[in-house]
Short mmCIF file of C-alpha atoms in Angstrom, two decimals:
data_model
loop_
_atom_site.label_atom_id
_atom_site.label_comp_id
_atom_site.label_asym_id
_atom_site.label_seq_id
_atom_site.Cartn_x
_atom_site.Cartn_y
_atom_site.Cartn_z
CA UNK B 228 84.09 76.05 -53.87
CA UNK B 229 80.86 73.86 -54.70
CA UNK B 230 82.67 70.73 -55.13
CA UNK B 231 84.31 71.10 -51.67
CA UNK B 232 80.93 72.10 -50.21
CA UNK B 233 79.10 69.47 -52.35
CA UNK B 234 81.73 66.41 -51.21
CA UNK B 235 81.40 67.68 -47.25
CA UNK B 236 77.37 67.93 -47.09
CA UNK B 237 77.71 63.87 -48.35
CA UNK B 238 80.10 63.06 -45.50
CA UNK B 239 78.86 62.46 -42.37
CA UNK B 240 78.43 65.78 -39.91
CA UNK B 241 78.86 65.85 -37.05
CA UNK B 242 75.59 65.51 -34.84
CA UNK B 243 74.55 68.67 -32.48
CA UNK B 244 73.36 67.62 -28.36
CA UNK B 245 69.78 68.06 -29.81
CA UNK B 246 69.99 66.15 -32.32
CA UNK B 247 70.99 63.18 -29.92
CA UNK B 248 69.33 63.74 -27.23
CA UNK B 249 72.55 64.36 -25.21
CA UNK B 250 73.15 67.14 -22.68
CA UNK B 251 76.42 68.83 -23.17
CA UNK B 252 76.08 71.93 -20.80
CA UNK B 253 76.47 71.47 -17.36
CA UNK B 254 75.25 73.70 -14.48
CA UNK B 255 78.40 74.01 -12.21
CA UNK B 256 76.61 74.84 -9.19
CA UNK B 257 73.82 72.68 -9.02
CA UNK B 258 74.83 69.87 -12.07
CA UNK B 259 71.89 69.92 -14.41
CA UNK B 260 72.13 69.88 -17.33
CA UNK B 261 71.44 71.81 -20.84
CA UNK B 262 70.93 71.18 -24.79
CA UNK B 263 71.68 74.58 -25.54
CA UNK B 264 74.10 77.00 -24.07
CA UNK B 265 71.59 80.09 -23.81
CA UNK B 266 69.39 77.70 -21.57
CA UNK B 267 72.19 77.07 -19.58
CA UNK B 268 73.06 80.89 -19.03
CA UNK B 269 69.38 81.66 -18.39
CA UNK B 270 69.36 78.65 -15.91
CA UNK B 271 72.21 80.40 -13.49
CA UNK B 272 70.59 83.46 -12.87
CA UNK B 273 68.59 81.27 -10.63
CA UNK B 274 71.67 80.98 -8.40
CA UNK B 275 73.36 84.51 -8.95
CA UNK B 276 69.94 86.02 -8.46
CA UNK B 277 70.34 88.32 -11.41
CA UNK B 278 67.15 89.08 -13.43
CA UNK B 279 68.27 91.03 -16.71
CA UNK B 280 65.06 90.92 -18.45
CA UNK B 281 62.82 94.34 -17.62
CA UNK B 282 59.46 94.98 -18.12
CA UNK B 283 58.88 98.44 -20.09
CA UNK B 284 56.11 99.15 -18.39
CA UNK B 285 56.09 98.21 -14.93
CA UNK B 286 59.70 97.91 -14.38
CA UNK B 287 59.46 94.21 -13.24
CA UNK B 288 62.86 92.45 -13.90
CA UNK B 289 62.81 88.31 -14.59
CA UNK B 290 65.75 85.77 -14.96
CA UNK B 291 64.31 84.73 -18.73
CA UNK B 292 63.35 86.56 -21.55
CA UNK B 293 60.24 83.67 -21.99
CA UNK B 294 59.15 85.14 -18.74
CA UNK B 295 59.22 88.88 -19.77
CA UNK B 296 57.39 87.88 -22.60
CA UNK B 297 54.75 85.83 -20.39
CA UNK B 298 54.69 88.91 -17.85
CA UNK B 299 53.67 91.57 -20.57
CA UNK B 300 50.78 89.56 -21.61
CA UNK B 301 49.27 90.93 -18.22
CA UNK B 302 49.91 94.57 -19.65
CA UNK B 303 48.70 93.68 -23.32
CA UNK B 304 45.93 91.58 -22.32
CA UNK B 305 46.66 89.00 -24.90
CA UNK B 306 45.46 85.43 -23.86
CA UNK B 307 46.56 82.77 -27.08
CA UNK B 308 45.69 79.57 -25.42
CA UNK B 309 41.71 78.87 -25.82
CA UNK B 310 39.37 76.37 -25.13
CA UNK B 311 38.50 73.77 -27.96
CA UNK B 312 35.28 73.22 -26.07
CA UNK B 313 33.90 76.20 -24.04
CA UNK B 314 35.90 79.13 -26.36
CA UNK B 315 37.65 80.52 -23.07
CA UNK B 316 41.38 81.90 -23.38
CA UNK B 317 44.29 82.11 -21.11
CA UNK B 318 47.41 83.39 -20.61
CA UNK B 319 49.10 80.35 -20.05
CA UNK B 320 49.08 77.08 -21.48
CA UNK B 321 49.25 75.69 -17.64
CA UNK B 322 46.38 77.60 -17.25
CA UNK B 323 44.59 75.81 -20.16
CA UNK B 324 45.75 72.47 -19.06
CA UNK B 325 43.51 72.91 -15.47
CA UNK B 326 40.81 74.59 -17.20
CA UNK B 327 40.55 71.94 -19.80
CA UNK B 328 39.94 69.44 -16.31
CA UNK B 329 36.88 71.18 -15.57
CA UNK B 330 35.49 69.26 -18.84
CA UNK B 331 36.99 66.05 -18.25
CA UNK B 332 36.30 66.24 -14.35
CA UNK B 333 40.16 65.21 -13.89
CA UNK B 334 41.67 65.65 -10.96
CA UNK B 335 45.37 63.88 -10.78
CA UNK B 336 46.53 65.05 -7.38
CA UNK B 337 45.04 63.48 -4.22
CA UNK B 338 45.85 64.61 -0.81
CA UNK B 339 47.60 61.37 1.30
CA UNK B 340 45.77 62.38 4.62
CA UNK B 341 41.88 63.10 3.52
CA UNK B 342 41.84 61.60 0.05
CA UNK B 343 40.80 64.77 -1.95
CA UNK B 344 41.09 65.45 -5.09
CA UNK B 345 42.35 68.47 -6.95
CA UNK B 346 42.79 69.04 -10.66
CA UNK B 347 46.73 71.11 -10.47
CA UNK B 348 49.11 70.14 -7.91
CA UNK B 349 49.76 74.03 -6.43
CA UNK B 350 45.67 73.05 -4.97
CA UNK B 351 46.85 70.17 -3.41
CA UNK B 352 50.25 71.53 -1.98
CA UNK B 353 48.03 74.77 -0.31
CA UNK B 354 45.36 72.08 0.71
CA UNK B 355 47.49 70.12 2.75
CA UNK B 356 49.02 73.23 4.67
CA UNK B 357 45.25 72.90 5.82
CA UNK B 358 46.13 69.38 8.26
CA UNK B 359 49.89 70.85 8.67
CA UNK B 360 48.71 74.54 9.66
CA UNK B 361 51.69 76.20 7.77
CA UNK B 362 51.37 79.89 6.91
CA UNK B 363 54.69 80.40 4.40
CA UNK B 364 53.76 83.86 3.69
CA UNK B 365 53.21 86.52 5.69
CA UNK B 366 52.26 90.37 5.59
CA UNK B 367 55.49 92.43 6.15
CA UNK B 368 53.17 95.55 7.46
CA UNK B 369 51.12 93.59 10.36
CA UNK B 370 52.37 89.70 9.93
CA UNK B 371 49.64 88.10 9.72
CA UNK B 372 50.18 84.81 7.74
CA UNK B 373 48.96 83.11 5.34
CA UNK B 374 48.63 79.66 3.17
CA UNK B 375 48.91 80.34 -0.29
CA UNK B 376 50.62 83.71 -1.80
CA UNK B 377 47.88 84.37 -3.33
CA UNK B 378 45.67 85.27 -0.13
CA UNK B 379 48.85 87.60 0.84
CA UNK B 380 48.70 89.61 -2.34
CA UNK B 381 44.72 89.96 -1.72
CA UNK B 382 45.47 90.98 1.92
CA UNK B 383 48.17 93.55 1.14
CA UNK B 384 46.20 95.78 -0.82
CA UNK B 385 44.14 96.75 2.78
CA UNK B 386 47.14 98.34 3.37
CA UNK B 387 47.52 100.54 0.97
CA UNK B 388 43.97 101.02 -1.13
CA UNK B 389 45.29 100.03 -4.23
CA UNK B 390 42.65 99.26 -6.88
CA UNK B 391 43.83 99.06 -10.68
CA UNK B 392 41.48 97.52 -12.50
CA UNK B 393 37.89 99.60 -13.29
CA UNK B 394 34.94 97.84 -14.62
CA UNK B 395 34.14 99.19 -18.01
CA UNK B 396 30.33 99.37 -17.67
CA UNK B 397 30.02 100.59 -13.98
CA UNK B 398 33.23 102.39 -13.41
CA UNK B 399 33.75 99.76 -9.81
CA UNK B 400 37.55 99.28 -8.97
CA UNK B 401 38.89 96.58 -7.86
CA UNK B 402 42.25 95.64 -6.68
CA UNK B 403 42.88 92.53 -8.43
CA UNK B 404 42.41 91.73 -12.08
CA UNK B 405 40.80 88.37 -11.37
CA UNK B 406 38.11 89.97 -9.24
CA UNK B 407 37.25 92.37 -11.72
CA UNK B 408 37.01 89.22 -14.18
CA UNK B 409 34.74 87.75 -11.93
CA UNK B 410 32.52 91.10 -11.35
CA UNK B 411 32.59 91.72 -15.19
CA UNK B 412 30.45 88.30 -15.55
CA UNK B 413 27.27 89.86 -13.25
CA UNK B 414 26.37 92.41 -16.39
CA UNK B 415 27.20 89.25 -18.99
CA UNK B 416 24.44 87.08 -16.76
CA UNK B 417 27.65 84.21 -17.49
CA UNK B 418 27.64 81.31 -15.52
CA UNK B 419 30.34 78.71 -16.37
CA UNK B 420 30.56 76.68 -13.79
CA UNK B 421 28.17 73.34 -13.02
CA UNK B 422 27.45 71.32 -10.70
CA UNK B 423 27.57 67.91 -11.62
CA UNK B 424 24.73 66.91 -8.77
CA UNK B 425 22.26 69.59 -8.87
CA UNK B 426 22.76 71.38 -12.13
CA UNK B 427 23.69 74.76 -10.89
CA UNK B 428 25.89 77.24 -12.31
CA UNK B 429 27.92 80.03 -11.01
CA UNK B 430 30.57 82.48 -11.96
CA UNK B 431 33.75 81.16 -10.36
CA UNK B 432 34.87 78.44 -9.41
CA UNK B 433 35.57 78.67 -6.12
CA UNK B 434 31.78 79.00 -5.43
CA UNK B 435 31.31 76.24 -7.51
CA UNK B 436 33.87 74.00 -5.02
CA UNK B 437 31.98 75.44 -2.03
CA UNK B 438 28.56 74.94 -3.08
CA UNK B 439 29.77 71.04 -4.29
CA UNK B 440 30.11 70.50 -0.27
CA UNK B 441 26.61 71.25 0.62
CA UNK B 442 26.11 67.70 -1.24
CA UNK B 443 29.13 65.93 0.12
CA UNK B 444 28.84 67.97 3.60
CA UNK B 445 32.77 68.43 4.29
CA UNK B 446 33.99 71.07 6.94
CA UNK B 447 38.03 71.22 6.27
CA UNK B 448 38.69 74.15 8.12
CA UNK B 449 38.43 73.81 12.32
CA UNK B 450 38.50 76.70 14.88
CA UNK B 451 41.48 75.26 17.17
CA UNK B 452 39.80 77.31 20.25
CA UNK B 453 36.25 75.91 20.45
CA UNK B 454 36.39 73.04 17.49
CA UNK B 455 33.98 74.44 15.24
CA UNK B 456 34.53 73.28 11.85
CA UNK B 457 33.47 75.63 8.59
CA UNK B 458 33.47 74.87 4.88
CA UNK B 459 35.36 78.20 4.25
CA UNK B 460 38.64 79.52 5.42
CA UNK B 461 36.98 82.75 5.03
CA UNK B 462 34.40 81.92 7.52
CA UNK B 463 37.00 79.86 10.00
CA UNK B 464 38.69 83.33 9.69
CA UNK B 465 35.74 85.62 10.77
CA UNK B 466 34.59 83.30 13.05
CA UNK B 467 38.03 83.44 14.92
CA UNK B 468 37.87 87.12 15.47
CA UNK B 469 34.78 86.20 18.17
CA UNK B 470 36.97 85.17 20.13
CA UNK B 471 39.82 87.88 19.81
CA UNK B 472 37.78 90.45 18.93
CA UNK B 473 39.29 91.74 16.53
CA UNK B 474 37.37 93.95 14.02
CA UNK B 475 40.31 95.33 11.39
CA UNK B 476 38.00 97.17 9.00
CA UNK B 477 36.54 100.78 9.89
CA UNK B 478 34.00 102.71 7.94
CA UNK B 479 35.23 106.38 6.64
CA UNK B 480 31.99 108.18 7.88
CA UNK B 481 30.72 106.52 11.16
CA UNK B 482 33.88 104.79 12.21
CA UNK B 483 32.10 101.66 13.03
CA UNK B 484 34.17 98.54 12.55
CA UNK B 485 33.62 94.98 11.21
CA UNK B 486 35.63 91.82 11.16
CA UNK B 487 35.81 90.96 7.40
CA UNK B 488 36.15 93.51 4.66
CA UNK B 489 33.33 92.35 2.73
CA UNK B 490 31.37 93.48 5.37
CA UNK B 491 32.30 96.93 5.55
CA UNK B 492 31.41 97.15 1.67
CA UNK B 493 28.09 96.27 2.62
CA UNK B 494 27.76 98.44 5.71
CA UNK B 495 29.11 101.51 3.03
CA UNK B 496 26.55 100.95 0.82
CA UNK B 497 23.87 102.26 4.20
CA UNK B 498 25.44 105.48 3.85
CA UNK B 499 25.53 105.88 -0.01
CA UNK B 500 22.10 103.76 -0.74
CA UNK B 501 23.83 101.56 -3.47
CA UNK B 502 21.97 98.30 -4.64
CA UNK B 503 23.40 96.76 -7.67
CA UNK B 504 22.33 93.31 -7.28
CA UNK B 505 18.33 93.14 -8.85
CA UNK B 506 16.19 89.84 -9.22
CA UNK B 507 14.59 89.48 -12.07
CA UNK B 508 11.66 87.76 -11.00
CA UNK B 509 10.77 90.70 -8.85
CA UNK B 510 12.97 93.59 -9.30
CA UNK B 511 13.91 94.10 -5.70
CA UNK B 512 17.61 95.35 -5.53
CA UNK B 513 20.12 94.50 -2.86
CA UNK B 514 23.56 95.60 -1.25
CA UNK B 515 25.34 92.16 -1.76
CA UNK B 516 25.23 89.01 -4.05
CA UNK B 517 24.39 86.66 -1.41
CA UNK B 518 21.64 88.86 -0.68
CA UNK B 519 19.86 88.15 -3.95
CA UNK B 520 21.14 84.73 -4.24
CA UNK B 521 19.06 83.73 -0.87
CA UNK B 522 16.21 86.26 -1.64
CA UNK B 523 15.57 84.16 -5.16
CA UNK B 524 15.34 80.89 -3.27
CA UNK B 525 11.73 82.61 -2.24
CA UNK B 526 10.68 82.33 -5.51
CA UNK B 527 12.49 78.80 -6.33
CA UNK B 528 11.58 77.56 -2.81
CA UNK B 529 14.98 75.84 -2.44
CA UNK B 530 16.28 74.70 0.83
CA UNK B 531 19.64 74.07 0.32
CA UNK B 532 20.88 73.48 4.18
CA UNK B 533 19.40 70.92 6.65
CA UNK B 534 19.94 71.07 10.81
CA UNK B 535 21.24 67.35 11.24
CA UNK B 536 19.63 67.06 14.70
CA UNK B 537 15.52 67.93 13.86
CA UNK B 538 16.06 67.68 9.88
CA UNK B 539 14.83 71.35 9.45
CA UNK B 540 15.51 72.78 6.05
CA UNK B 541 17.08 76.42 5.22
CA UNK B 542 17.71 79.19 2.46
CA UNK B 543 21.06 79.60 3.65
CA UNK B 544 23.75 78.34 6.02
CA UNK B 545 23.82 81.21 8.31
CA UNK B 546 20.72 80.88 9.00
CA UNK B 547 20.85 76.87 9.78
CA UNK B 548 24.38 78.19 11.52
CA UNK B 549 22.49 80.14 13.90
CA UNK B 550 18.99 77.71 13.83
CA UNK B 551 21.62 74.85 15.41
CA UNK B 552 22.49 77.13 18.47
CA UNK B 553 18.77 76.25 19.70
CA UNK B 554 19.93 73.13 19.90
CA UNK B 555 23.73 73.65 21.96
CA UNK B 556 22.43 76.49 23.59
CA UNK B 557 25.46 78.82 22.07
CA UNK B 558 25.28 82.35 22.73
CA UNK B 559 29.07 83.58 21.76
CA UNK B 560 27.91 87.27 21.35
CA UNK B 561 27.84 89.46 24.52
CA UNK B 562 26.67 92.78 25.28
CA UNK B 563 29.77 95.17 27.39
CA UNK B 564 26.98 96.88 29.07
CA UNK B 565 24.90 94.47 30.92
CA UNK B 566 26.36 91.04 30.25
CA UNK B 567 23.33 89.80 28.36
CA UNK B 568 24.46 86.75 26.09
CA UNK B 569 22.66 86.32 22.12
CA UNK B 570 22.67 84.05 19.55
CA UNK B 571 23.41 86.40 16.75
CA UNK B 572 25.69 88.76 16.39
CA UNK B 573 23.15 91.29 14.42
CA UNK B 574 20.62 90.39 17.78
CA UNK B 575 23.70 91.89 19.88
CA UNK B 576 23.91 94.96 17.90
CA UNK B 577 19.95 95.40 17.75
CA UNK B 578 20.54 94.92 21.93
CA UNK B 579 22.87 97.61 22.08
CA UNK B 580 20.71 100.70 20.77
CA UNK B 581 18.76 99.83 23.84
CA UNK B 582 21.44 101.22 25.50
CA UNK B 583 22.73 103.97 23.00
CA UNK B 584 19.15 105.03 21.98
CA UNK B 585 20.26 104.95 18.53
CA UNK B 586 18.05 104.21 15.41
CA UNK B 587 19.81 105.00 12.20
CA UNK B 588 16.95 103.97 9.62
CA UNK B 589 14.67 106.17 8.33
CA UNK B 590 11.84 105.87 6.08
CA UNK B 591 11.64 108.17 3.41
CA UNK B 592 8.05 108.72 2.95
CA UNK B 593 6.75 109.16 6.47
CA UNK B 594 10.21 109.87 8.18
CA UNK B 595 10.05 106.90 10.63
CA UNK B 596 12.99 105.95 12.20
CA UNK B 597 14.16 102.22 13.01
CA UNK B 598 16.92 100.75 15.00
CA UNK B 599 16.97 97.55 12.51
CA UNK B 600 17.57 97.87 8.49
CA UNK B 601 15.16 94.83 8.40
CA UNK B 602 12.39 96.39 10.16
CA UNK B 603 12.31 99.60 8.01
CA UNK B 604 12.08 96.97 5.04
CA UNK B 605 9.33 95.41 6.28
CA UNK B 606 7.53 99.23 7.24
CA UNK B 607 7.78 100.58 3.99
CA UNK B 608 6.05 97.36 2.57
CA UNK B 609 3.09 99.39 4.05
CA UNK B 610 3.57 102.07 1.83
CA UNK B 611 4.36 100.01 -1.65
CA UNK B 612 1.86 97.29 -0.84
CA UNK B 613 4.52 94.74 -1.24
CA UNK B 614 3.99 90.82 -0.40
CA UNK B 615 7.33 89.32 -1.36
CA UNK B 616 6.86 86.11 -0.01
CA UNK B 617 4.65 84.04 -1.53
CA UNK B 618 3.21 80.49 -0.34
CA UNK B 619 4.85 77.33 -3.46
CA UNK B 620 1.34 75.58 -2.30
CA UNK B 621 -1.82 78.36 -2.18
CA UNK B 622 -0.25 81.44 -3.72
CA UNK B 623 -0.84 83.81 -0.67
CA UNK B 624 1.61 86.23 -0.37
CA UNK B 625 2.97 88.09 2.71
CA UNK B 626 5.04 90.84 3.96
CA UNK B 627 7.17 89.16 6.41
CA UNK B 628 9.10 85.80 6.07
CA UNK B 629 8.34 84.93 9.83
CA UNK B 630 4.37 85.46 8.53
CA UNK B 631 5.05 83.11 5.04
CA UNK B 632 6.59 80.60 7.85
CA UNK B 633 3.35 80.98 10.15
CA UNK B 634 0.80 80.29 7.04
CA UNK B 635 3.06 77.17 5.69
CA UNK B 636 2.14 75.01 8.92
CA UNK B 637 -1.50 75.40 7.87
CA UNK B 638 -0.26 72.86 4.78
CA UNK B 639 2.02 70.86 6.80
CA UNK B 640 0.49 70.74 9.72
CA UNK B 641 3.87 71.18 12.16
CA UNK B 642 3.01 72.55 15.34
CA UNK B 643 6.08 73.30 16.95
CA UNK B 644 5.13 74.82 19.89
CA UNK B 645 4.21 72.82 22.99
CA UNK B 646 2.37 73.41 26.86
CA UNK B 647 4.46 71.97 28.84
CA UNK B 648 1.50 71.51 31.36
CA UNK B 649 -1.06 69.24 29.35
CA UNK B 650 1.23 69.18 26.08
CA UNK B 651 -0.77 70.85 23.64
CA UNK B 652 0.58 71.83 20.40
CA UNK B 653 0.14 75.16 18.66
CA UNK B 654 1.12 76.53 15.36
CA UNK B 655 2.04 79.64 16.63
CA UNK B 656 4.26 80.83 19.91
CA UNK B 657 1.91 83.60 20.77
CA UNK B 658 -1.16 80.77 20.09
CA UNK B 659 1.30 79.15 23.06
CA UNK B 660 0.85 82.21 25.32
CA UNK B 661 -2.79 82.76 25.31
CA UNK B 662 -3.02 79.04 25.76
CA UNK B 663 -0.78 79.50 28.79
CA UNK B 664 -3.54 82.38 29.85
CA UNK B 665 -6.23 79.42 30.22
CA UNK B 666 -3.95 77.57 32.87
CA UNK B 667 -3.46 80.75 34.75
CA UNK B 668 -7.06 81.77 34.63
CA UNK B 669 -8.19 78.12 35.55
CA UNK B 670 -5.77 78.44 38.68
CA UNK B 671 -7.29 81.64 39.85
CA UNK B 672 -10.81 80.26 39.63
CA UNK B 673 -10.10 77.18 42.21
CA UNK B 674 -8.21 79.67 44.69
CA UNK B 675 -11.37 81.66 44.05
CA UNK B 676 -13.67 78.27 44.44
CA UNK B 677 -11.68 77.06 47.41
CA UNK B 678 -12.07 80.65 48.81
CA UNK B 679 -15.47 80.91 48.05
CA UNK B 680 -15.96 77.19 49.60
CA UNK B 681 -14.25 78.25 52.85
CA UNK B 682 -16.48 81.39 53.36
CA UNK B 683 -19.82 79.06 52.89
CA UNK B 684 -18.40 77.09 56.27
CA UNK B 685 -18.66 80.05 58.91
CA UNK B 686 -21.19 80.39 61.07
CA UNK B 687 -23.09 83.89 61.70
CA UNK B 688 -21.33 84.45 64.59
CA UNK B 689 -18.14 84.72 62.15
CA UNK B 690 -19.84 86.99 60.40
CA UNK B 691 -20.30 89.95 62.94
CA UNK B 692 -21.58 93.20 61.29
CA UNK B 693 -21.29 91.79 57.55
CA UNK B 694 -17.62 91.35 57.71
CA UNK B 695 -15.95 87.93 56.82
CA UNK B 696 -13.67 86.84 59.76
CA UNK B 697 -10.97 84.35 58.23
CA UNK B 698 -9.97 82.06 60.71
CA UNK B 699 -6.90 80.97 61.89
CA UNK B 700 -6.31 77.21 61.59
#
């Protein structure tokens, strides 16, 4: 038998389709073709629908066994595809390719109507639903619709409650593994994405895209009622429900109801007292992120957001948000009971315990109540002593931001607020009042002059028995 095997190895074989490069298998339904026959077979479940391949522990079924084996990395937690240059690992190698583009500052795919970039095509493709308006997906339990899939799957679990994933140093659940990810990174302190501009880092990257258009200033998403343009879908979202009124999220233990989920976490944490965001500057804790974030701009003095029409600088865009409705005159938030019309929604809810009576903060020490969270802050600053806000230029510290505002015009001189009778400028708006007082005073002393002038005129015959006759003219 050698010989014969011997004499056949030095003939020539014949050649397999991979060896060539040829495709020999052909889809019959479609027409594309294979290399191998087990591709081929995996390749028409697509059109028979059949997905043989099971998941042992969640029961999830897939058309390829490559895609089991992808799935159950979710389960195992294995991630083999890492980072030469920041040491990060991934499930996927797709999911190394984009990440690897946040190093090179690649971004292949451009959108044909705006010119933006992206760094993975699925971006771009959920971008440009953005100028088309299509919603693909939508919620089978109340339809609302959505852009990406991704944004369904986070919406579906306010259906049902659903959170999975526990932190393993705080015990928080969370409904999605990526947002526990991204929670897990507040008790590491890690920060891995930059700016390229301004140097500043942050813990996902979606922040990171959002904070990048406070430098370039783009608004993609448009309110289609009123025009108002946002740099968040989030905030296009929320902003929407002024005018529908629709408030979707209830509180357990007061039933009061907010717009956006994120929101209601906040309002919970009233009731339960829970502050797990601290600065480490001062140690003051806070309900939410964006809480501290803002608060450490005291101590960093950053004004991040500028009013385009009087070039006013701000912490934070809500507050430049509702700074620019001095300028438009906007009021969209209205009180049911008597009409009146406010700036700010949190002014329209401080308006309404006129009418309820209600003041739900208390102080602690002295029992005090409040109908404002902010104004029980600033009282029990009378029982700690503390002055969080500190002038960058003289060091003087104050209780109240308003106050720290007050004391900076000493150094810049602004004097914002004018007489309209002799124009006048003042520092202050109740410097403006007493001002005001001085006109009104000055009035009353030339009716009294011009009275007193008139009474030197009669003769004594006007004046019968010592009382002043006022004549008729």
């Amino acid at each position: 038998m050698k010989p014969e095997f011997r004499r056949r190895s030095l003939g020539k074989s014949p050649q397999t389709p991979a060896a060539t490069g040829s495709k020999m298998y052909h889809c019959s339904d479609c027409g594309e073709s294979f290399t191998k026959s087990h591709h081929l077979k995996d390749h028409k479940q697509i059109h028979t629908g059949g997905k043989p391949y099971y998941c042992g522990q969640c029961g999830k079924s897939f058309t390829r066994q490559s895609n089991l084996q992808i799935h159950e990395r979710i389960h195992t937690g294995e991630k083999p595809y890492y980072c030469g240059q920041c040491g990060k690992s991934f499930t996927y190698q797709s999911n190394l390719q984009q990440h690897k583009r946040i190093h090179t500052g690649e971004k292949p795919y451009h959108c044909g109507q705006c010119g933006k970039r992206f760094t993975c095509q699925s971006h771009l493709q959920i971008h440009e639903r953005i100028h088309t308006g299509e919603k693909p997906y939508h919620c089978s339990q109340c339809g609302k619709s959505f852009t990406c899939q991704t944004n369904l799957q986070i919406h579906e679990p306010i259906h049902t409650g659903q959170k999975p994933y526990y932190c393993g140093q705080c015990g928080k659940s969370f409904t999605y593994q990526s947002n526990l990810q991204q929670h897990e990174l507040i008790h590491t302190g890690q920060k891995p994405y930059h700016c390229g501009q301004c140097g500043k880092s942050f813990t996902q990257q979606s922040h990171l895209h959002r904070h990048q258009r406070i430098h370039t200033g783009e608004k993609p998403y448009h309110c289609s009622q009123c025009g108002k343009y946002f740099t968040r879908q989030s905030s296009l979202q929320r902003h929407q429900r002024i005018h529908t009124g629709e408030k979707p999220y209830h509180c357990g233990q007061c039933g009061k109801s907010f717009t956006c989920q994120s929101a209601l976490q906040r309002h919970q944490r009233i009731h339960t007292g829970q502050k797990p965001y601290h600065c480490e500057q001062c140690s003051k804790s806070f309900t939410c992120q964006s809480h501290l974030q803002i608060h450490q701009r005291i101590h960093t003095g950053e004004k991040l957001y500028q009013c385009g029409q009087c070039g006013k600088n701000f912490t934070c865009q809500s507050a430049l948000q509702i700074h620019e409705r001095i300028h438009t005159g906007q009021k969209p938030y209205h009180c049911g009971q008597c009409g009146k019309s406010f700036a700010r929604q949190s002014t329209l809810q401080q308006h309404e315990r006129i009418h309820t009576g209600q003041k739900p903060y208390h102080c602690g020490q002295c029992g005090k109540s409040f109908t404002q969270l902010c104004t029980l802050q600033q009282h029990e600053r009378i029982h700690t002593g503390e002055k969080p806000y500190e002038c960058s230029q003289c060091g003087k510290s104050f209780i109240r931001q308003s106050h720290l505002q007050q004391h900076e015009r000493i150094h810049t001189g602004e004097k914002p607020y004018h007489c309209g009778q002799c124009g006048k400028s003042f520092t202050r708006q109740s410097a403006l009042q007493r001002h005001h007082r001085i006109h009104q005073r000055f009035r009353d002393q030339r009716a009294l002059h011009s009275h007193q002038q008139s009474e030197d005129t009669l003769t004594p015959a006007d004046n019968v028995g010592g009382a002043i006759l006022v004549q008729v003219r």
